[in-house]
Amino acid sequence: MAVSDHVDLPTFMEGVKKRNPHQPEFCQAVQEVAEDIFDFMADKVQYHEQQILRRIAEPDRVVSFRVCWEDDNGNIRVQRGWRVQNNNAIGPYKGGIRFHPSVNESVLKFLAFEQTFKNALTGLPMGGGKGGSNFNPKGKSVREIMRFCQSFMTELYRHIGADVDVPAGDIGVGGREIGYMFGQYKRITNQFTGVLTGKGLEWGGSLIRTEATGYGAVYFLANMLAHKGDDLVGKTAVISGSGNVATHAAEKIVQMGGKVLTLSDSGGFIHDPDGISQDKINWVKEHKTHRRGRIEEYVAEFKGATFHEGKTPWGVPCDVALPCATQNELLGDDARLLVKNGCIAVSEGANMPTDLDGVHVFKDAKILYAPGKASNAGGVAVSGLEMSQNSERRAWKEDELQQMLKDIMMGIHNSCLTYGDNGKGYVDYVKGANIAGFKKVADAMLAFGVV
Ligand code: NDP
Ligand code: 2IT
């Protein structure tokens, strides 16, 4: 079949939207990738003939299940759980689990789709998946969270395995939740395997997995700046979120000589013109993770800081910005404001935090803009290294792992250059990441035939 017989981008997207009604996040993620892949495929007949993009944009399977649990007052509560196994062309499905009331099939399908390209970019053998539940951990007791995790795993266990699908954490799922889920998996199956990553160090976890996503996002940012002969020393940074990714991104910015001005949560953002130092970051980590506090309480603790209720931090003038909270938290107007205020680089710690309008603003302004699938891949990369350590039944040293994370982030940066450097001083990192991630998965799929 000739290339010209094939559908164009608008017709392809019309089909995606028709087949996935009421799934705006999923359609958005596919559109963002398809915009680059259609150009790349224009002269590559096999990808068209074999319908590769159409196949990657149809998950291998979506498992949806009921999760019942009993709250502390003896009420029976019913939640919905999912695992989306998007593509396993280059390795077992791999991707986090999210517990948040906003979780639905569209959100998890977009995350599993993005994960497929991200995991390919790491260079490690991992396919793409994602799971989660609309369970809201906020305000729940530790016992309630444990019972929920156990019930969630009571169904999930039959769909996963160390060589099948290896979940990890994401929003609302950290070391504690992974512990409860791993405990239940072990109890049901009587097997101690590397079925989850993000485990505790005493029971098969890897050093630096906790820090890896945030650190990796800053390494990627530093790589982009270095490519322009610049660095982070003295640069001001605006960061959203105050969870795992945001706090570790902040920590690495400080370590590399930058000054962090903001952090946020779903209640609003704090602005600290004196800079959020390591001591202050330690306080935030303790406050958000162990005390389950709100970011607004920062201003009572640290003089000179202000809280901005219900607002995102993108109006604070800065050199670099790191959205590290959630999807679609940085809209077109926010992007225009950042560019107008002189922001020179954006590195996404979150998945798809910038909406399509914002992506186009950054691309048109030709600033350094790294999409999450490239810049936040450090977390899943160290998850991949955790899987290797589990298979080897060994634990590698911290300095080895730190170096591997740096090397992997540098490797992803180089892959982006291969397909995104226009040769005239501008690197389109979105295009570079999309094409490099796609090509690896696509070529594996070609090898397997029509399956
Ligand atoms: P956490 O649960 O540790 O923290 C999430 C943070 O984002 C909190 O500050 C939370 O605020 C805020 N947030 C969550 N949802 C919303 C919302 N709807 N509106 C505003 N703020 C919100 O999650 P992580 O730090 O692990 O994840 C953050 C992002 O990074 C997500 O996009 C995730 O997919 C991505 N990511 C995570 C990786 C990891 O290894 N953990 C790896 C790669 C990407 P509040 O406390 O008010 O809810
Ligand atoms: O979005 C992500 O890459 C993650 N939440 C981490 C996934 C993983 O398997 O470590």
Short mmCIF file of C-alpha atoms and ligand atoms in Angstrom, two decimals, residues 94-96 115 118 130 166 168-170 197 209 351 376 379-380 383, ligand 2:
data_model
loop_
_atom_site.label_atom_id
_atom_site.label_comp_id
_atom_site.label_asym_id
_atom_site.label_seq_id
_atom_site.Cartn_x
_atom_site.Cartn_y
_atom_site.Cartn_z
CA LYS A 94 6.30 -1.12 33.80
CA GLY A 95 4.80 1.97 35.38
CA GLY A 96 3.45 3.45 38.56
CA GLN A 115 5.20 5.54 29.82
CA LYS A 118 9.55 7.15 28.33
CA LYS A 130 0.08 2.34 34.59
CA VAL A 166 6.03 -4.45 37.45
CA ALA A 168 5.72 1.16 41.29
CA GLY A 169 4.59 4.40 43.00
CA ASP A 170 3.12 7.60 41.62
CA THR A 197 9.75 -1.33 42.55
CA ARG A 209 15.00 5.27 43.76
CA ASN A 351 3.62 13.70 33.42
CA ASN A 376 11.17 12.62 34.42
CA GLY A 379 12.47 7.47 38.35
CA VAL A 380 11.49 4.60 36.12
CA SER A 383 13.14 1.24 38.91
O1 2IT B 2 5.55 8.11 35.82
C1 2IT B 2 6.49 7.38 36.16
O2 2IT B 2 7.47 7.19 35.42
C2 2IT B 2 6.44 6.76 37.48
N1 2IT B 2 5.51 7.01 38.24
C3 2IT B 2 7.50 5.78 37.88
C4 2IT B 2 7.20 4.42 37.31
C5 2IT B 2 8.10 3.31 37.78
O3 2IT B 2 7.81 2.17 37.37
O4 2IT B 2 9.07 3.54 38.51
#
